[in-house]
PDB file of C-alpha atoms in Angstrom:
ATOM      1  CA  UNK A  24      -0.046   0.211  -0.028  1.00 52.00           C
ATOM      2  CA  UNK A  25       1.282   3.182  -1.124  1.00 56.00           C
ATOM      3  CA  UNK A  26       0.428   6.720  -0.362  1.00 58.00           C
ATOM      4  CA  UNK A  27       0.959   9.830  -2.197  1.00 55.00           C
ATOM      5  CA  UNK A  28       0.359  13.125  -0.430  1.00 53.00           C
ATOM      6  CA  UNK A  29       0.574  16.750  -1.723  1.00 51.00           C
ATOM      7  CA  UNK A  30       0.879  19.873   0.395  1.00 51.00           C
ATOM      8  CA  UNK A  31      -0.598  22.978  -0.934  1.00 48.00           C
ATOM      9  CA  UNK A  32       0.063  26.662   0.169  1.00 45.00           C
ATOM     10  CA  UNK A  33      19.168   4.707  -5.651  1.00 34.00           C
ATOM     11  CA  UNK A  34      21.755   4.773  -2.664  1.00 35.00           C
ATOM     12  CA  UNK A  35      23.237   1.807  -1.396  1.00 38.00           C
ATOM     13  CA  UNK A  36      23.531   0.567   2.501  1.00 37.00           C
ATOM     14  CA  UNK A  37      26.684   0.585   3.906  1.00 40.00           C
ATOM     15  CA  UNK A  38      27.124  -1.017   7.449  1.00 39.00           C
ATOM     16  CA  UNK A  39      23.503  -0.589   7.939  1.00 38.00           C
ATOM     17  CA  UNK A  40      23.352   3.205   6.787  1.00 37.00           C
ATOM     18  CA  UNK A  41      22.941   4.938   3.954  1.00 38.00           C
ATOM     19  CA  UNK A  42      26.141   5.855   1.857  1.00 42.00           C
ATOM     20  CA  UNK A  43      25.510   9.535   0.624  1.00 40.00           C
ATOM     21  CA  UNK A  44      28.204   9.181  -1.824  1.00 42.00           C
ATOM     22  CA  UNK A  45      26.058   6.650  -3.931  1.00 41.00           C
ATOM     23  CA  UNK A  46      23.302   8.856  -4.188  1.00 39.00           C
ATOM     24  CA  UNK A  47      23.102   9.790  -7.660  1.00 39.00           C
ATOM     25  CA  UNK A  48      21.471  12.806  -9.726  1.00 36.00           C
ATOM     26  CA  UNK A  49      18.947  11.883 -12.210  1.00 35.00           C
ATOM     27  CA  UNK A  50      19.352  13.300 -15.646  1.00 32.00           C
ATOM     28  CA  UNK A  51      16.498  13.563 -18.079  1.00 33.00           C
ATOM     29  CA  UNK A  52      17.076  14.912 -21.514  1.00 31.00           C
ATOM     30  CA  UNK A  53      14.235  16.961 -23.056  1.00 32.00           C
ATOM     31  CA  UNK A  54      14.219  17.929 -26.990  1.00 30.00           C
ATOM     32  CA  UNK A  55      11.936  20.312 -28.853  1.00 35.00           C
ATOM     33  CA  UNK A  56      12.371  21.981 -32.309  1.00 32.00           C
ATOM     34  CA  UNK A  57      14.886  24.674 -31.003  1.00 37.00           C
ATOM     35  CA  UNK A  58      17.127  22.992 -28.845  1.00 37.00           C
ATOM     36  CA  UNK A  59      18.104  20.195 -26.730  1.00 35.00           C
ATOM     37  CA  UNK A  60      18.836  20.607 -22.718  1.00 40.00           C
ATOM     38  CA  UNK A  61      19.325  18.729 -19.850  1.00 45.00           C
ATOM     39  CA  UNK A  62      17.179  19.351 -16.843  1.00 50.00           C
ATOM     40  CA  UNK A  63      18.374  17.938 -13.463  1.00 74.00           C
ATOM     41  CA  UNK A  64      16.582  16.494 -10.555  1.00 79.00           C
ATOM     42  CA  UNK A  65      19.060  16.144  -7.767  1.00 82.00           C
ATOM     43  CA  UNK A  66      19.019  13.628  -4.672  1.00 83.00           C
ATOM     44  CA  UNK A  67      19.988  14.102  -1.285  1.00 78.00           C
ATOM     45  CA  UNK A  68      19.153  13.594   2.440  1.00 80.00           C
ATOM     46  CA  UNK A  69      18.100  16.296   5.103  1.00 80.00           C
ATOM     47  CA  UNK A  70      20.961  16.674   7.616  1.00 78.00           C
ATOM     48  CA  UNK A  71      21.311  13.935  10.147  1.00 76.00           C
ATOM     49  CA  UNK A  72      18.289  12.087   8.830  1.00 74.00           C
ATOM     50  CA  UNK A  73      17.985   8.767   7.241  1.00 74.00           C
ATOM     51  CA  UNK A  74      14.506   9.350   5.316  1.00 73.00           C
ATOM     52  CA  UNK A  75      13.183  10.496   3.119  1.00 81.00           C
ATOM     53  CA  UNK A  76      15.458  10.821   0.267  1.00 83.00           C
ATOM     54  CA  UNK A  77      14.725  13.895  -1.248  1.00 85.00           C
ATOM     55  CA  UNK A  78      14.385  14.870  -4.931  1.00 86.00           C
ATOM     56  CA  UNK A  79      14.278  18.564  -5.821  1.00 83.00           C
ATOM     57  CA  UNK A  80      14.543  20.365  -9.100  1.00 81.00           C
ATOM     58  CA  UNK A  81      17.812  22.395  -9.997  1.00 77.00           C
ATOM     59  CA  UNK A  82      16.445  24.432 -12.578  1.00 73.00           C
ATOM     60  CA  UNK A  83      13.141  26.404 -13.390  1.00 70.00           C
ATOM     61  CA  UNK A  84      12.231  24.219 -16.419  1.00 68.00           C
ATOM     62  CA  UNK A  85      12.449  21.311 -14.114  1.00 66.00           C
ATOM     63  CA  UNK A  86       9.390  22.651 -12.050  1.00 71.00           C
ATOM     64  CA  UNK A  87       7.164  23.240 -15.024  1.00 76.00           C
ATOM     65  CA  UNK A  88       4.278  20.673 -15.035  1.00 76.00           C
ATOM     66  CA  UNK A  89       5.073  19.164 -18.633  1.00 77.00           C
ATOM     67  CA  UNK A  90       8.735  18.257 -17.501  1.00 79.00           C
ATOM     68  CA  UNK A  91       7.427  16.689 -14.171  1.00 80.00           C
ATOM     69  CA  UNK A  92       4.621  14.568 -15.853  1.00 80.00           C
ATOM     70  CA  UNK A  93       7.537  13.242 -18.175  1.00 81.00           C
ATOM     71  CA  UNK A  94      10.006  12.897 -15.572  1.00 83.00           C
ATOM     72  CA  UNK A  95       7.952  10.861 -13.018  1.00 84.00           C
ATOM     73  CA  UNK A  96       6.725   8.572 -16.171  1.00 84.00           C
ATOM     74  CA  UNK A  97      10.299   8.067 -17.233  1.00 85.00           C
ATOM     75  CA  UNK A  98      11.816   7.549 -14.061  1.00 86.00           C
ATOM     76  CA  UNK A  99       9.203   5.323 -12.529  1.00 87.00           C
ATOM     77  CA  UNK A 100      11.551   2.268 -11.841  1.00 88.00           C
ATOM     78  CA  UNK A 101      13.909   4.509 -10.218  1.00 88.00           C
ATOM     79  CA  UNK A 102      11.658   6.133  -8.125  1.00 87.00           C
ATOM     80  CA  UNK A 103      10.243   2.957  -6.942  1.00 86.00           C
ATOM     81  CA  UNK A 104      13.495   1.504  -6.273  1.00 88.00           C
ATOM     82  CA  UNK A 105      14.141   4.496  -4.042  1.00 86.00           C
ATOM     83  CA  UNK A 106      11.034   4.034  -2.202  1.00 85.00           C
ATOM     84  CA  UNK A 107      11.893   0.164  -1.548  1.00 85.00           C
ATOM     85  CA  UNK A 108      15.306   1.437  -0.205  1.00 84.00           C
ATOM     86  CA  UNK A 109      14.238   4.639   1.915  1.00 83.00           C
ATOM     87  CA  UNK A 110      10.484   3.908   2.581  1.00 82.00           C
ATOM     88  CA  UNK A 111       9.672   7.544   1.761  1.00 83.00           C
ATOM     89  CA  UNK A 112      10.458  10.160  -0.820  1.00 86.00           C
ATOM     90  CA  UNK A 113      10.047  13.836  -0.921  1.00 85.00           C
ATOM     91  CA  UNK A 114       9.505  15.726  -4.193  1.00 86.00           C
ATOM     92  CA  UNK A 115      10.805  19.238  -2.831  1.00 82.00           C
ATOM     93  CA  UNK A 116      10.233  22.646  -4.221  1.00 77.00           C
ATOM     94  CA  UNK A 117       8.143  21.236  -6.960  1.00 79.00           C
ATOM     95  CA  UNK A 118       5.467  24.320  -6.750  1.00 77.00           C
ATOM     96  CA  UNK A 119       2.698  22.044  -7.730  1.00 80.00           C
ATOM     97  CA  UNK A 120      -0.762  24.271  -7.259  1.00 79.00           C
ATOM     98  CA  UNK A 121      -3.665  22.486  -8.352  1.00 81.00           C
ATOM     99  CA  UNK A 122      -5.364  18.826  -7.635  1.00 83.00           C
ATOM    100  CA  UNK A 123      -5.308  18.450 -11.505  1.00 83.00           C
ATOM    101  CA  UNK A 124      -1.517  18.643 -11.746  1.00 84.00           C
ATOM    102  CA  UNK A 125      -1.004  16.495  -8.808  1.00 83.00           C
ATOM    103  CA  UNK A 126      -3.088  13.776 -10.385  1.00 84.00           C
ATOM    104  CA  UNK A 127      -1.254  13.980 -13.582  1.00 84.00           C
ATOM    105  CA  UNK A 128       1.817  13.257 -11.502  1.00 83.00           C
ATOM    106  CA  UNK A 129       0.193  10.268  -9.419  1.00 83.00           C
ATOM    107  CA  UNK A 130      -1.077   8.380 -12.707  1.00 84.00           C
ATOM    108  CA  UNK A 131       2.608   8.413 -14.021  1.00 81.00           C
ATOM    109  CA  UNK A 132       3.485   6.577 -10.966  1.00 81.00           C
ATOM    110  CA  UNK A 133       0.808   4.191 -10.542  1.00 79.00           C
ATOM    111  CA  UNK A 134      -2.178   2.851 -12.885  1.00 75.00           C
ATOM    112  CA  UNK A 135      -4.152   1.250  -9.804  1.00 76.00           C
ATOM    113  CA  UNK A 136      -5.726   3.608  -7.370  1.00 74.00           C
ATOM    114  CA  UNK A 137      -8.320   3.328  -4.571  1.00 70.00           C
ATOM    115  CA  UNK A 138     -11.305   5.227  -5.112  1.00 70.00           C
ATOM    116  CA  UNK A 139     -12.715   4.719  -1.569  1.00 68.00           C
ATOM    117  CA  UNK A 140     -10.976   5.488   1.608  1.00 65.00           C
ATOM    118  CA  UNK A 141     -10.652   2.425   3.891  1.00 62.00           C
ATOM    119  CA  UNK A 142      -9.963   4.471   7.194  1.00 61.00           C
ATOM    120  CA  UNK A 143     -11.819   6.252   9.822  1.00 57.00           C
ATOM    121  CA  UNK A 144     -10.557   9.809   9.541  1.00 62.00           C
ATOM    122  CA  UNK A 145     -12.537  12.138   7.550  1.00 60.00           C
ATOM    123  CA  UNK A 146     -11.487  13.088   3.856  1.00 72.00           C
ATOM    124  CA  UNK A 147     -13.419  14.896   1.426  1.00 76.00           C
ATOM    125  CA  UNK A 148     -13.331  13.596  -2.146  1.00 78.00           C
ATOM    126  CA  UNK A 149     -11.971  16.253  -4.458  1.00 80.00           C
ATOM    127  CA  UNK A 150     -11.816  14.047  -8.021  1.00 79.00           C
ATOM    128  CA  UNK A 151     -11.486  10.812  -9.019  1.00 80.00           C
ATOM    129  CA  UNK A 152      -9.067   9.152  -6.470  1.00 78.00           C
ATOM    130  CA  UNK A 153      -7.855  12.438  -5.121  1.00 80.00           C
ATOM    131  CA  UNK A 154      -8.872  13.198  -1.429  1.00 79.00           C
ATOM    132  CA  UNK A 155      -8.137  16.052   1.103  1.00 78.00           C
ATOM    133  CA  UNK A 156      -6.016  15.155   4.156  1.00 72.00           C
ATOM    134  CA  UNK A 157      -6.483  18.412   6.140  1.00 63.00           C
ATOM    135  CA  UNK A 158      -9.653  17.661   8.317  1.00 59.00           C
ATOM    136  CA  UNK A 159      -7.480  16.228  11.165  1.00 58.00           C
ATOM    137  CA  UNK A 160      -7.644  17.934  14.626  1.00 56.00           C
ATOM    138  CA  UNK A 161      -4.844  20.464  14.881  1.00 52.00           C
ATOM    139  CA  UNK A 162      -3.913  19.596  18.157  1.00 50.00           C
ATOM    140  CA  UNK A 163      -3.866  15.815  18.044  1.00 53.00           C
ATOM    141  CA  UNK A 164      -0.276  15.452  18.808  1.00 50.00           C
ATOM    142  CA  UNK A 165       1.548  12.240  18.223  1.00 50.00           C
ATOM    143  CA  UNK A 166      -0.970  10.602  16.000  1.00 52.00           C
ATOM    144  CA  UNK A 167       0.743   7.641  14.255  1.00 50.00           C
ATOM    145  CA  UNK A 168      -0.583   5.425  11.439  1.00 50.00           C
ATOM    146  CA  UNK A 169       1.454   1.921  11.378  1.00 47.00           C
ATOM    147  CA  UNK A 170       0.603  -0.336   8.946  1.00 42.00           C
ATOM    148  CA  UNK A 171       3.775  -3.012   9.552  1.00 43.00           C
ATOM    149  CA  UNK A 172       6.057  -3.609  12.501  1.00 41.00           C
ATOM    150  CA  UNK A 173       8.153  -6.674  12.950  1.00 45.00           C
ATOM    151  CA  UNK A 174       7.800  -7.023  16.292  1.00 41.00           C
ATOM    152  CA  UNK A 175      10.360  -9.089  18.484  1.00 40.00           C
ATOM    153  CA  UNK A 176       9.589 -12.038  20.115  1.00 40.00           C
ATOM    154  CA  UNK A 177       8.813 -11.558  23.678  1.00 40.00           C
ATOM    155  CA  UNK A 178      11.055 -14.033  25.898  1.00 39.00           C
ATOM    156  CA  UNK A 179       8.509 -15.083  28.567  1.00 38.00           C
ATOM    157  CA  UNK A 180      11.114 -17.537  30.081  1.00 40.00           C
ATOM    158  CA  UNK A 181      13.266 -14.764  31.555  1.00 41.00           C
ATOM    159  CA  UNK A 182      10.193 -13.742  33.849  1.00 42.00           C
ATOM    160  CA  UNK A 183      10.222 -16.980  35.553  1.00 43.00           C
ATOM    161  CA  UNK A 184      13.589 -17.528  36.520  1.00 43.00           C
ATOM    162  CA  UNK A 185      13.711 -16.099  40.097  1.00 45.00           C
ATOM    163  CA  UNK A 186      10.174 -16.138  40.932  1.00 45.00           C
ATOM    164  CA  UNK A 187       8.795 -18.409  43.881  1.00 51.00           C
ATOM    165  CA  UNK A 188       5.374 -16.810  44.493  1.00 49.00           C
ATOM    166  CA  UNK A 189       2.148 -15.412  42.369  1.00 53.00           C
ATOM    167  CA  UNK A 190       2.351 -11.859  43.761  1.00 51.00           C
ATOM    168  CA  UNK A 191       6.127 -11.409  42.966  1.00 53.00           C
ATOM    169  CA  UNK A 192       5.436 -12.973  39.695  1.00 53.00           C
ATOM    170  CA  UNK A 193       2.607 -10.429  38.781  1.00 55.00           C
ATOM    171  CA  UNK A 194       4.837  -7.459  39.743  1.00 55.00           C
ATOM    172  CA  UNK A 195       7.554  -8.827  37.317  1.00 57.00           C
ATOM    173  CA  UNK A 196       5.374  -9.488  34.706  1.00 59.00           C
ATOM    174  CA  UNK A 197       4.028  -5.762  35.346  1.00 63.00           C
ATOM    175  CA  UNK A 198       7.380  -4.386  35.494  1.00 66.00           C
ATOM    176  CA  UNK A 199       8.562  -6.393  32.331  1.00 64.00           C
ATOM    177  CA  UNK A 200       5.325  -5.192  30.563  1.00 68.00           C
ATOM    178  CA  UNK A 201       5.972  -1.691  31.550  1.00 70.00           C
ATOM    179  CA  UNK A 202       9.599  -1.730  30.735  1.00 76.00           C
ATOM    180  CA  UNK A 203       8.767  -3.400  27.229  1.00 74.00           C
ATOM    181  CA  UNK A 204       6.698  -0.470  26.514  1.00 75.00           C
ATOM    182  CA  UNK A 205       8.896   2.236  27.282  1.00 76.00           C
ATOM    183  CA  UNK A 206      11.644   0.260  25.170  1.00 78.00           C
ATOM    184  CA  UNK A 207       9.082   0.417  22.349  1.00 71.00           C
ATOM    185  CA  UNK A 208       8.552   4.218  22.649  1.00 72.00           C
ATOM    186  CA  UNK A 209      12.094   4.851  23.279  1.00 75.00           C
ATOM    187  CA  UNK A 210      12.730   3.150  19.765  1.00 71.00           C
ATOM    188  CA  UNK A 211      10.026   4.939  18.049  1.00 69.00           C
ATOM    189  CA  UNK A 212      10.984   8.326  19.025  1.00 70.00           C
ATOM    190  CA  UNK A 213      14.737   7.505  18.501  1.00 72.00           C
ATOM    191  CA  UNK A 214      13.998   6.641  14.898  1.00 69.00           C
ATOM    192  CA  UNK A 215      11.337   9.053  13.916  1.00 73.00           C
ATOM    193  CA  UNK A 216      12.295  11.671  11.500  1.00 72.00           C
ATOM    194  CA  UNK A 217      10.545  15.078  11.603  1.00 72.00           C
ATOM    195  CA  UNK A 218      11.055  17.346   8.651  1.00 74.00           C
ATOM    196  CA  UNK A 219       9.558  20.555   7.187  1.00 74.00           C
ATOM    197  CA  UNK A 220       7.872  20.729   3.647  1.00 77.00           C
ATOM    198  CA  UNK A 221       6.892  23.223   1.454  1.00 79.00           C
ATOM    199  CA  UNK A 222       3.660  24.265  -0.282  1.00 80.00           C
ATOM    200  CA  UNK A 223       3.645  22.349  -3.605  1.00 81.00           C
ATOM    201  CA  UNK A 224       5.809  19.372  -2.213  1.00 84.00           C
ATOM    202  CA  UNK A 225       4.580  15.748  -2.839  1.00 85.00           C
ATOM    203  CA  UNK A 226       5.374  12.982  -0.330  1.00 84.00           C
ATOM    204  CA  UNK A 227       5.307   9.385  -1.469  1.00 85.00           C
ATOM    205  CA  UNK A 228       5.187   6.722   1.527  1.00 83.00           C
ATOM    206  CA  UNK A 229       5.264   3.261   1.505  1.00 82.00           C
ATOM    207  CA  UNK A 230       3.294   2.149   3.962  1.00 74.00           C
ATOM    208  CA  UNK A 231       4.242  -1.390   4.600  1.00 75.00           C
ATOM    209  CA  UNK A 232       7.761  -0.572   5.354  1.00 75.00           C
ATOM    210  CA  UNK A 233       7.730   2.931   7.275  1.00 76.00           C
ATOM    211  CA  UNK A 234       4.816   4.435   9.493  1.00 71.00           C
ATOM    212  CA  UNK A 235       3.954   7.963   9.495  1.00 69.00           C
ATOM    213  CA  UNK A 236       2.479  10.380  11.718  1.00 68.00           C
ATOM    214  CA  UNK A 237       1.275  14.074  11.903  1.00 66.00           C
ATOM    215  CA  UNK A 238       2.406  16.774  14.426  1.00 65.00           C
ATOM    216  CA  UNK A 239       0.404  19.391  15.949  1.00 63.00           C
ATOM    217  CA  UNK A 240      -0.117  22.633  13.912  1.00 63.00           C
ATOM    218  CA  UNK A 241      -1.433  25.955  14.616  1.00 64.00           C
ATOM    219  CA  UNK A 242      -2.083  27.423  11.115  1.00 67.00           C
ATOM    220  CA  UNK A 243      -4.341  26.587   8.274  1.00 72.00           C
ATOM    221  CA  UNK A 244      -3.309  23.887   5.664  1.00 70.00           C
ATOM    222  CA  UNK A 245      -4.552  22.132   2.665  1.00 76.00           C
ATOM    223  CA  UNK A 246      -3.381  18.735   1.954  1.00 78.00           C
ATOM    224  CA  UNK A 247      -4.484  16.223  -0.768  1.00 80.00           C
ATOM    225  CA  UNK A 248      -3.632  12.600  -1.043  1.00 79.00           C
ATOM    226  CA  UNK A 249      -4.280   9.523  -2.891  1.00 78.00           C
ATOM    227  CA  UNK A 250      -3.450   5.818  -2.323  1.00 80.00           C
ATOM    228  CA  UNK A 251      -3.028   2.636  -4.134  1.00 75.00           C
TER     229      UNK A 251
END
C-alpha cells in the first residue's frame, strides 16, 4: 500500500546506514524543435536524517508541469527502487498548485488507485481518487499510523527464572510489560524523523515499510492525498 500526499500553500546501504556518496543525480533529456537541454533533479538527504530521500529540481524548467509529468513517467522504476530502499520520498520545491497537476503526476506513477478511503479519518473527495487530508484535529499530537511492524519475540521464560510466589510474579510481569512499552516508545522516538515540507511538495510513502504520523499544527493547511 502506497500513499502519495501533496501539500498546498538509488543509494546503497553501507554498514546498515545510507552511503550518501552513492546517491546519484537523475538526468532527463528534453528535446524540442529549437534546442536540446538537460534538466536535473538532484537527490539528497536532510541533515542527520535517514529518510525521506529528497528529490528537488535544480532549474526552473524542471518545475514545469510538462517536465514533471515526463520525468515521473520516465523514472518510475528508479523512483520505486528508492522507495523500497528509503520507505519515503519527498519531492521538494516542485511548486504544484492544483489538484489536476497532482493527479497527472500520480497517474504517471501508478495505474491502480483506490477510489474509496478505507480508514476512519475524515477525507473529502476532490476528484477521482484524489482526497483531502486536512480535516484532522490540529492539536492531535503524536498521531501515528503504522501498517507494519516487525515485532520482536518476547522471551517469557526470563520472567520465571527467580520467581517463587504469585505476587512477585505479577509484579515482575507488570514491570517487564511497562519496561517493554518504554523500550518500544524509546525506539519509536529514536527513529522518528521530523522534517519541514513546503507548499507544492509531494510526499510518497511506502506504508508497509515505514509508519507516518502528523504533528500538531497551529495554522491553516491544505493537503491532498491518493493511495494505491
